Amino acid sequence: MNGEVHARLAWVAVDWGSSHLRTWAMDARGEVLARAGSGIGMLALSPEHYEPALLEAIGDWLPVSGHVPVWICGMAGARQGWREAAYLPVPTRLDQLTRGAVAPTVRDPRLHVRLLPGLCQHADDAARGFDVMRGEETQLAGLVALEPDFTGLVCLPGTHAKWVWLEAGTVMRFATSLTGELYALLASQSVLKHSVSAARLDEPGCSEAFATAVHEAATDPGRFSQRLFALRAADLLDDSLPHGQARRLHLDARLSGLVIGLELSVLADELRHDAPVTLIGSTELCSRYALALEALGCSSRRFDGEATVLAGLGLAEANSRHRARD
Amino acid sequence: MNGEVHARLAWVAVDWGSSHLRTWAMDARGEVLARAGSGIGMLALSPEHYEPALLEAIGDWLPVSGHVPVWICGMAGARQGWREAAYLPVPTRLDQLTRGAVAPTVRDPRLHVRLLPGLCQHADDAARGFDVMRGEETQLAGLVALEPDFTGLVCLPGTHAKWVWLEAGTVMRFATSLTGELYALLASQSVLKHSVSAARLDEPGCSEAFATAVHEAATDPGRFSQRLFALRAADLLDDSLPHGQARRLHLDARLSGLVIGLELSVLADELRHDAPVTLIGSTELCSRYALALEALGCSSRRFDGEATVLAGLGLAEANSRHRARD
């Protein structure tokens, strides 16, 4: 396989987050030739360790001579990462991310590394609050590469879920909710850990329990903190719940629904029922958000997380080649 | 001192929670003769270890012969505690808690131990949801002992903050918020841990930051999850914030205000501005809640947590003596 990679390698795509490194060997047409990765993320690295960690992952793909463009998005470009690629303030055109890219110092002459910047938002009198993203902007650029001049509302679910308002390929504003982190802390560290067990929504009754909880939290967010404790009390008192593991799955679906419903509450006024929300991420998480949106009468469509990050890094690579040619 | 305790000891008061044991030697007039305690709570004990742990704390107070009433409230009476004192369902008259008391088996003939029950609430079509308390009911009984036929709204702040509607000494309904636990998880385990440092509200600017955050979360709870992440983003971007430790204190005050404001959101309609909320608990926590209520235009008054638990256990002891005499 490495023979084919060596023959066709045009550039390397890298998504380098807080706790992961994912790399792809790409050919000139944007096809994936090979994948590699590790759990060595920004939190585990100081600046001088990035190049060895990168070579460990992609060294086998590199030619003996010549140089290979390497495009990196994510936390590797944070202040505490390899080298800081300062945030671009919104509004920002997503096909212009390369303007904020920086090149860290590398020793291996075959590597031509660029780190893409994140986006930041300062608070103003409109609906904007202080906010930052790093990594998701590249997926959004990928969406715009796949659908030029995209206009609409995009959601990237996850540890820190992002909602992004795009107009003709420009990020106008965005808002981050602590949803994934809040769920994980409550499910694994709070008193609720005794009552829940991570549920897939295709378990019997779980999607209904989830959708009901989404609706409750989205329409009555002020009772959120009470509804959390009520999950524990229901576990102790509610005879109508199933028993054993089924009970824990049911309560987990409710907990997940409450946390996602809280996130959606503020958006209820902005969710236009004629226009679908564009979800970017994994099948499992996006299905959950699709169901949550459905519970509020909204439709959605999904783009794959990996496909958008590769399209976004590919757009940066293509823009850079065009500029070099001009 | 033990001489005086031996001479005057009438009964022993015990508050035995998940992670603490607090005991008081009481005389016949309800005065405290001595205190003892440990960090050996319900979570650390199996049923056969309760009596030794109790004797370790209060053994020195006991007479050589005769027996001493020991009244216990808290998690020692839970199903996973010493012996279960089953929840009494609300509505419940607080001077009738002894009806649900149980006596665990003890070997030492000097101990006459009773465990007080908690309260539970089943969900109904009114404002009641599933809920439980164990320990706070005894503080509420103490409030009623101090102010017979008390009517009003009571708040017991803490890990699981309780709001209780009392009518003429009867608990009509109650609601628990996960406030203290939510704050602790966010401040110490989430991405926000990098941005906050536990603040006392008498630090410069902290009470204002706290009150503003209370108001934001109470009036616009749907944005709660976004406001959490915005604390992190403000730490990265907001030049108007103080620097260094003052910055972390400021952001901690805001985090605390958001979590307490979320708790108060659902109550906003029920907070009567002519009637103060009765707070039961520590000076520090009750001051914080008083400030939060003030930010919403409400007044409050405070009862000390220890004074109410002793009055509540004392009421049980007095009722039991009266019944024995009848």
XYZ file of C-alpha atoms in Angstrom:
652
model
C 0.000 0.000 0.000
C 2.833 2.380 0.830
C 3.992 2.008 -2.740
C 0.708 3.461 -3.953
C 0.816 6.178 -1.297
C 4.346 7.108 -2.366
C 3.330 7.207 -6.007
C 0.202 9.306 -5.567
C 0.665 11.361 -2.373
C -0.123 15.033 -3.064
C -0.601 16.393 0.439
C -1.406 15.372 4.023
C -4.555 16.348 5.932
C -4.353 16.570 9.737
C -6.963 17.126 12.413
C -5.049 17.643 15.656
C -7.284 18.156 18.662
C -6.823 18.285 22.423
C -6.680 14.529 22.779
C -6.314 13.032 19.317
C -4.249 13.174 16.139
C -5.863 12.073 12.890
C -4.006 12.137 9.577
C -4.920 11.291 5.995
C -2.680 10.754 2.955
C -4.439 12.561 0.094
C -4.000 12.336 -3.659
C -4.327 15.249 -6.068
C -8.037 14.554 -6.648
C -8.886 14.637 -2.938
C -9.082 10.878 -2.503
C -7.886 9.276 0.727
C -4.919 6.946 0.146
C -4.290 6.017 3.785
C -5.218 6.965 7.334
C -3.221 7.103 10.555
C -3.701 8.549 14.001
C -3.041 8.373 17.704
C -4.275 9.584 21.062
C -1.427 12.092 21.264
C -3.230 15.423 21.349
C -2.387 18.999 22.251
C -2.800 18.342 25.966
C 0.026 15.779 25.869
C 2.536 17.801 23.817
C 4.912 20.705 24.163
C 5.935 22.566 20.972
C 9.137 20.605 20.303
C 7.260 17.290 20.384
C 4.802 18.003 17.575
C 7.133 17.257 14.673
C 8.261 13.862 16.057
C 4.621 12.943 16.811
C 3.625 13.917 13.287
C 6.493 11.950 11.708
C 5.569 8.954 13.827
C 2.107 9.021 12.212
C 2.902 9.965 8.604
C 6.629 9.216 8.179
C 5.977 6.082 6.127
C 4.011 8.069 3.554
C 6.706 10.649 2.839
C 8.935 10.534 -0.227
C 12.719 10.283 0.172
C 13.112 13.765 -1.211
C 10.900 16.667 -2.267
C 8.396 18.270 0.058
C 4.779 17.563 0.970
C 2.192 20.139 2.040
C 0.697 19.291 5.434
C -2.476 21.158 6.425
C -3.469 21.027 10.071
C -6.614 22.200 11.816
C -7.568 22.022 15.491
C -5.942 22.698 18.826
C -2.383 22.243 17.488
C -2.815 25.878 16.365
C -3.829 27.119 19.829
C -1.608 29.338 21.963
C -0.673 26.305 24.062
C -0.182 24.145 20.899
C 2.597 23.823 18.306
C 2.500 27.446 17.234
C -0.375 29.890 17.613
C -2.508 30.585 14.557
C -4.438 33.516 16.024
C -8.231 33.455 15.884
C -9.853 35.285 12.977
C -12.760 37.418 14.186
C -16.203 36.864 12.673
C -17.683 37.738 10.227
C -15.174 35.638 8.246
C -15.406 34.149 4.763
C -14.698 30.458 5.124
C -12.694 30.253 1.903
C -10.241 32.747 3.412
C -9.021 30.731 6.393
C -5.570 30.354 4.814
C -5.012 34.076 5.397
C -4.633 33.275 9.079
C -2.497 30.158 8.608
C 0.972 29.996 10.156
C 3.967 27.752 9.473
C 5.701 26.274 12.530
C 9.438 25.642 12.378
C 10.224 22.103 11.201
C 13.542 20.277 10.830
C 12.552 17.662 8.262
C 12.890 19.379 4.840
C 10.129 17.188 3.380
C 7.449 18.754 5.580
C 5.750 21.991 4.574
C 3.402 22.456 7.520
C 0.665 25.057 7.876
C -1.667 25.443 10.879
C -5.118 26.867 10.182
C -6.592 29.469 12.550
C -9.760 29.218 14.631
C -12.516 31.821 14.781
C -13.404 34.154 17.615
C -16.378 36.350 18.333
C -16.468 39.402 20.563
C -19.591 40.260 22.529
C -21.821 42.968 21.077
C -25.314 44.332 21.561
C -26.756 41.916 19.005
C -27.079 38.222 19.735
C -23.319 37.687 19.823
C -21.495 36.691 22.997
C -17.807 35.980 23.531
C -17.062 32.720 21.780
C -14.283 30.716 20.142
C -13.916 27.681 17.897
C -10.870 25.794 16.664
C -11.316 22.887 14.278
C -15.002 23.325 13.478
C -14.245 26.302 11.183
C -12.427 23.875 8.879
C -15.453 21.580 8.750
C -17.589 24.617 7.931
C -15.129 25.548 5.174
C -15.579 21.988 3.906
C -19.352 22.454 3.849
C -18.862 25.616 1.800
C -16.450 23.768 -0.514
C -19.130 21.123 -1.045
C -21.963 23.680 -1.352
C -20.524 27.015 -2.514
C -22.144 30.136 -1.039
C -24.013 28.057 1.528
C -26.545 30.034 3.590
C -28.247 28.544 6.646
C -28.001 27.325 10.213
C -25.387 24.667 10.974
C -24.959 22.589 14.111
C -21.794 20.675 15.032
C -22.740 18.530 18.044
C -20.069 17.418 20.500
C -18.343 18.146 23.787
C -18.783 21.833 23.045
C -21.651 21.962 20.566
C -21.492 24.787 18.014
C -24.388 26.533 16.288
C -23.302 28.654 13.366
C -25.165 31.178 11.224
C -23.756 31.193 7.681
C -24.575 33.653 4.925
C -23.186 33.025 1.436
C -20.171 31.165 2.785
C -19.453 33.657 5.572
C -19.738 32.923 9.295
C -21.884 35.753 10.659
C -22.056 34.570 14.282
C -21.919 31.420 16.367
C -22.754 30.111 19.816
C -21.264 27.249 21.795
C -23.087 25.151 24.380
C -21.314 22.966 26.915
C -23.704 20.121 26.083
C -21.449 17.087 25.655
C -19.307 17.963 28.633
C -22.332 18.678 30.826
C -23.881 15.337 29.922
C -20.646 13.436 30.565
C -20.108 15.063 33.971
C -23.683 14.433 35.076
C -23.778 10.844 33.813
C -20.433 9.790 35.242
C -19.654 12.054 38.218
C -22.908 13.271 39.786
C -25.493 11.522 41.981
C -27.168 10.532 38.698
C -24.365 8.063 37.950
C -26.223 5.550 40.139
C -29.307 5.830 37.928
C -28.087 5.944 34.313
C -26.256 3.725 31.859
C -25.294 5.109 28.443
C -28.199 4.337 26.115
C -28.448 4.042 22.385
C -31.736 5.484 21.293
C -32.737 2.320 19.441
C -33.219 0.554 22.780
C -36.952 0.025 23.466
C -38.696 3.185 24.634
C -35.507 5.252 24.696
C -36.194 7.468 21.699
C -39.618 8.404 23.144
C -38.102 9.157 26.565
C -35.395 11.223 24.874
C -37.829 13.215 22.712
C -40.120 13.964 25.667
C -37.186 15.234 27.722
C -35.945 17.389 24.828
C -39.355 19.000 24.590
C -39.592 19.565 28.350
C -36.189 21.232 28.619
C -36.516 23.248 25.411
C -39.912 24.689 26.343
C -39.308 25.076 30.101
C -35.541 25.517 30.591
C -35.968 27.156 34.011
C -36.832 23.788 35.521
C -33.671 22.133 34.144
C -31.838 21.781 37.441
C -34.946 20.375 39.154
C -35.512 17.908 36.333
C -31.977 16.606 36.823
C -32.576 15.734 40.463
C -36.022 14.387 39.552
C -34.280 11.690 37.484
C -32.686 10.397 40.673
C -35.972 10.654 42.579
C -37.840 8.875 39.774
C -35.291 6.061 39.971
C -36.129 5.694 43.677
C -39.896 6.178 43.449
C -41.413 5.739 39.989
C -43.062 2.320 39.727
C -44.034 2.945 36.105
C -40.410 2.773 34.919
C -38.916 -0.491 33.683
C -36.560 -2.305 36.058
C -32.855 -3.128 36.048
C -30.729 -2.169 33.078
C -33.772 -1.020 31.037
C -34.485 1.529 33.782
C -30.969 2.912 33.574
C -31.114 3.144 29.794
C -34.455 4.963 30.014
C -33.124 7.468 32.548
C -29.973 8.013 30.486
C -32.092 8.813 27.422
C -33.997 11.327 29.536
C -30.784 12.885 30.844
C -29.388 13.211 27.311
C -32.706 14.720 26.171
C -32.713 17.272 28.981
C -29.181 18.476 28.215
C -29.742 18.686 24.453
C -33.181 20.248 24.996
C -31.571 22.948 27.135
C -29.156 23.672 24.282
C -32.050 23.911 21.812
C -34.184 26.099 24.061
C -32.524 29.350 23.089
C -32.710 28.420 19.427
C -36.437 27.689 19.388
C -37.237 31.131 18.007
C -34.611 30.839 15.294
C -35.383 27.359 14.036
C -37.223 28.004 10.804
C -39.509 25.108 10.178
C -39.210 25.446 6.407
C -35.413 25.233 6.328
C -33.566 22.168 7.616
C -30.723 22.505 10.086
C -27.452 21.221 8.646
C -25.781 18.821 11.075
C -22.080 17.974 10.813
C -20.702 15.037 12.774
C -20.918 11.328 13.467
C -23.948 9.249 12.533
C -24.800 8.450 16.160
C -24.645 11.993 17.493
C -26.297 13.576 14.461
C -29.153 11.039 14.622
C -29.712 12.070 18.213
C -29.798 15.751 17.249
C -32.071 14.990 14.289
C -34.511 13.333 16.699
C -34.249 16.285 19.101
C -34.976 18.751 16.304
C -37.858 16.587 15.145
C -39.316 16.768 18.659
C -39.420 20.545 18.156
C -40.942 20.270 14.680
C -37.728 20.890 12.726
C -36.057 18.932 9.977
C -32.344 18.373 9.467
C -29.815 16.870 7.089
C -26.367 15.504 7.849
C -22.838 15.915 6.526
C -20.181 13.498 7.676
C -17.606 14.963 10.061
C -14.597 13.397 8.330
C -15.796 14.323 4.843
C -16.187 17.982 5.829
C -12.827 18.259 7.577
C -11.092 16.759 4.517
C -12.992 19.081 2.189
C -12.056 22.053 4.374
C -8.359 21.177 4.509
C -8.539 20.422 0.763
C -9.955 23.885 0.123
C -6.996 25.411 1.967
C -4.565 23.284 -0.067
C -6.297 24.192 -3.356
C -6.415 27.920 -2.507
C -2.746 27.827 -1.642
C -1.857 26.124 -4.943
C -3.920 28.653 -6.888
C -2.225 31.530 -5.151
C 1.213 30.009 -5.783
C 0.290 29.687 -9.472
C -1.011 33.281 -9.787
C -15.950 18.588 80.893
C -17.021 14.957 80.691
C -18.022 15.200 84.336
C -20.552 17.859 83.445
C -21.715 15.903 80.416
C -22.202 12.805 82.571
C -24.140 14.798 85.146
C -26.471 16.580 82.744
C -26.739 14.389 79.613
C -30.421 13.906 78.700
C -30.155 12.703 75.094
C -27.872 12.687 72.054
C -28.575 14.454 68.752
C -27.047 13.002 65.580
C -26.930 14.238 61.984
C -25.516 11.357 59.943
C -25.131 12.155 56.269
C -23.478 10.539 53.266
C -20.030 11.732 54.209
C -20.163 13.064 57.761
C -21.236 12.215 61.288
C -22.077 15.052 63.670
C -23.178 14.446 67.256
C -24.235 16.683 70.133
C -24.606 15.888 73.831
C -27.842 17.611 74.919
C -29.201 18.486 78.347
C -32.865 18.406 79.306
C -33.325 22.081 78.380
C -31.953 21.657 74.869
C -28.531 23.096 75.583
C -25.460 21.676 73.892
C -23.031 20.162 76.417
C -20.485 18.824 73.921
C -19.945 18.175 70.226
C -18.197 15.374 68.346
C -18.035 14.166 64.789
C -16.092 12.500 62.022
C -15.942 12.066 58.262
C -17.397 8.563 58.558
C -20.659 8.837 56.657
C -23.187 6.473 55.139
C -21.072 5.909 52.040
C -18.260 4.461 54.157
C -20.363 2.155 56.360
C -22.203 -1.148 56.208
C -25.009 -1.728 58.765
C -22.878 -3.567 61.344
C -20.383 -0.685 61.503
C -22.784 2.056 62.555
C -22.903 1.211 66.260
C -19.096 1.094 66.656
C -18.760 4.376 64.716
C -21.399 5.985 66.948
C -19.744 4.729 70.139
C -16.402 6.015 68.906
C -17.947 9.510 68.710
C -20.190 9.565 71.807
C -18.894 6.741 74.052
C -17.217 9.147 76.470
C -20.518 10.895 77.134
C -22.485 7.802 78.126
C -23.238 6.858 81.724
C -22.016 3.534 83.144
C -25.589 2.300 83.380
C -29.043 3.458 82.377
C -29.976 4.292 78.821
C -29.747 7.417 76.683
C -32.084 8.358 73.812
C -30.180 8.924 70.561
C -32.079 10.663 67.751
C -30.570 10.428 64.286
C -31.524 12.164 61.062
C -29.959 11.921 57.598
C -28.718 9.202 55.304
C -28.122 6.715 58.140
C -31.861 6.055 57.749
C -31.652 5.369 54.003
C -32.142 1.923 52.491
C -28.367 1.621 52.085
C -27.774 2.994 55.620
C -28.027 1.520 59.125
C -31.669 0.558 58.864
C -34.264 1.997 56.527
C -36.693 4.557 57.938
C -39.030 4.652 54.939
C -39.866 8.019 53.395
C -43.107 9.642 54.565
C -45.074 10.975 51.584
C -46.022 14.663 51.513
C -48.187 16.368 52.645
C -46.677 15.606 56.078
C -46.975 17.464 59.381
C -43.442 18.144 60.539
C -44.247 17.495 64.201
C -45.200 13.923 63.233
C -41.861 12.706 61.898
C -41.472 10.340 64.855
C -44.331 8.264 63.433
C -41.920 7.090 60.760
C -38.942 6.569 63.082
C -37.353 3.112 63.345
C -35.045 1.586 65.953
C -32.004 -0.305 64.619
C -30.713 -3.259 66.583
C -27.972 -2.235 69.027
C -25.807 -4.315 71.394
C -24.900 -1.661 73.937
C -27.818 -1.518 76.419
C -27.170 2.162 77.119
C -28.167 3.215 73.593
C -31.797 3.768 72.682
C -31.416 4.716 69.021
C -34.128 5.995 66.676
C -33.662 6.932 63.014
C -35.972 9.615 61.628
C -37.509 9.163 58.169
C -37.082 11.354 55.102
C -39.884 12.718 52.947
C -40.865 11.709 49.444
C -43.129 13.237 46.837
C -44.814 11.456 43.974
C -45.394 13.228 40.667
C -48.873 14.584 40.057
C -50.607 16.942 37.672
C -49.956 19.929 39.935
C -46.485 21.393 40.346
C -45.157 18.294 42.099
C -42.491 16.089 40.556
C -40.823 12.994 41.955
C -38.602 14.130 44.777
C -36.955 12.988 47.996
C -35.224 14.519 51.008
C -33.456 12.972 53.987
C -32.081 15.229 56.702
C -33.634 18.518 55.613
C -37.073 17.442 56.947
C -35.559 17.509 60.440
C -34.297 21.060 59.925
C -37.778 22.010 58.733
C -39.247 20.376 61.845
C -36.811 22.531 63.817
C -38.085 25.647 62.074
C -41.632 24.654 63.019
C -40.497 23.981 66.596
C -39.037 27.493 66.706
C -42.020 29.078 64.912
C -45.107 26.921 65.482
C -47.538 26.672 62.545
C -45.015 28.305 60.210
C -46.374 29.101 56.743
C -44.109 30.179 53.886
C -41.440 29.317 51.379
C -38.200 27.823 52.724
C -34.909 27.253 50.921
C -32.144 24.950 52.141
C -29.150 25.636 49.866
C -26.526 22.969 49.309
C -25.319 20.152 47.085
C -28.951 19.359 46.359
C -30.787 22.600 47.132
C -34.335 22.182 48.477
C -37.263 24.575 48.104
C -40.156 23.742 50.384
C -43.708 25.075 50.566
C -44.969 24.941 54.159
C -48.509 25.588 55.357
C -49.189 25.708 59.095
C -46.308 23.377 59.880
C -47.087 20.931 57.062
C -44.860 20.294 54.029
C -47.213 20.658 51.052
C -44.619 20.122 48.305
C -40.934 20.549 47.595
C -38.461 20.690 44.740
C -34.756 19.861 44.622
C -32.200 21.434 42.297
C -28.790 19.923 41.632
C -27.218 23.346 42.169
C -24.274 22.678 44.466
C -23.243 19.545 42.635
C -23.560 21.214 39.233
C -21.397 24.117 40.363
C -18.749 21.817 41.833
C -18.546 19.659 38.700
C -18.298 22.667 36.394
C -15.753 24.504 38.549
C -13.462 21.547 39.135
C -13.958 19.081 36.268
C -15.039 20.958 33.143
C -13.122 23.181 30.701
C -14.078 26.039 33.037
C -11.647 24.774 35.670
C -8.911 26.656 33.810
C -10.810 29.930 34.219
C -12.228 29.950 37.762
C -10.969 29.976 41.318
C -13.464 29.687 44.197
C -14.453 33.239 45.111
C -15.892 34.741 48.249
C -18.356 37.390 47.256
C -16.635 40.036 49.370
C -13.725 40.082 46.902
C -13.788 43.314 44.848
C -16.431 43.262 42.098
C -17.485 39.697 42.809
C -20.892 40.399 44.328
C -21.830 42.558 41.308
C -20.643 39.885 38.866
C -22.586 37.280 40.847
C -25.812 39.314 40.963
C -25.672 40.101 37.231
C -25.214 36.428 36.392
C -28.095 35.432 38.706
C -30.355 37.856 36.897
C -29.250 36.671 33.445
C -29.824 32.995 34.187
C -33.067 33.521 36.109
C -34.663 35.632 33.385
C -33.202 33.775 30.380
C -32.541 30.178 31.480
C -32.557 28.859 27.901
C -29.148 30.404 27.310
C -27.613 28.728 30.386
C -25.458 26.230 28.522
C -24.155 28.918 26.156
C -23.380 31.245 29.045
C -21.247 28.515 30.612
C -19.022 28.229 27.551
C -19.018 32.020 27.218
C -17.201 32.172 30.578
C -14.324 30.273 29.001
C -14.423 32.433 25.864
C -14.519 35.625 27.959
C -11.423 34.418 29.799
C -9.651 34.118 26.429
C -11.004 37.295 24.810
C -12.481 39.849 27.201
C -9.977 42.662 27.768
C -12.326 44.413 30.200
C -11.899 41.684 32.835
C -9.264 42.010 35.565
C -6.126 39.892 35.158
C -4.609 36.982 37.041
C -6.289 35.703 40.192
C -8.844 38.557 40.201
C -10.010 37.354 36.789
C -10.570 33.812 38.046
C -12.445 35.070 41.116
C -14.660 37.218 38.894
C -15.440 34.317 36.554
C -16.127 32.025 39.508
C -18.634 34.519 40.911
C -20.318 34.564 37.504
C -20.390 30.765 37.325
C -21.914 30.537 40.799
C -24.464 33.194 39.833
C -25.455 31.358 36.670
C -26.048 28.074 38.482
C -28.019 29.659 41.342
C -29.900 31.882 38.871
C -30.953 28.787 36.930
C -32.298 27.302 40.173
C -34.244 30.498 40.904
C -35.633 30.827 37.386
C -38.524 28.444 37.911
C -39.371 30.112 41.203
C -39.573 33.638 39.833
C -43.360 33.459 39.560
C -43.721 32.135 43.082
C -41.417 34.527 44.898
C -43.792 36.897 46.612
C -42.080 40.196 47.031
C -43.944 40.989 50.221
C -42.949 37.779 52.028
C -39.313 36.950 52.731
C -37.897 33.560 51.796
C -36.686 31.656 54.844
C -33.162 30.355 54.300
C -31.718 27.537 56.412
C -28.003 26.831 56.296
C -24.505 28.213 56.767
C -23.779 31.935 56.886
C -21.670 31.832 53.704
C -24.136 29.943 51.533
C -27.211 31.736 52.871
C -25.566 35.137 52.278
C -25.005 34.086 48.683
C -28.649 33.078 48.302
C -29.808 36.268 50.015
C -27.844 38.263 47.447
C -29.286 36.174 44.603
C -32.831 36.739 45.877
C -32.108 40.441 46.265
C -31.022 40.533 42.595
C -34.556 39.337 41.799
C -36.188 41.861 44.137
C -36.872 39.452 47.004
C -36.010 39.592 50.655
C -34.941 36.740 52.912
C -34.119 35.854 56.499
C -31.838 33.132 57.809
C -31.991 30.322 60.333
C -28.789 28.580 61.287
C -28.432 25.027 59.960
C -27.165 23.557 63.239
C -29.786 25.343 65.345
C -32.626 23.971 63.198
C -31.357 20.401 63.117
C -31.006 20.425 66.925
C -34.482 21.929 67.315
C -35.895 19.280 64.965
C -34.245 16.373 66.760
C -35.263 18.003 70.061
C -38.879 18.100 68.897
C -38.734 14.356 68.174
C -37.251 13.690 71.613
C -39.880 15.877 73.338
C -42.769 14.288 71.427
C -41.492 10.877 72.337
C -41.273 11.778 76.049
C -44.771 13.221 75.983
C -46.128 10.097 74.371
C -44.318 7.911 76.910
C -45.878 9.989 79.692
C -49.440 9.843 78.281
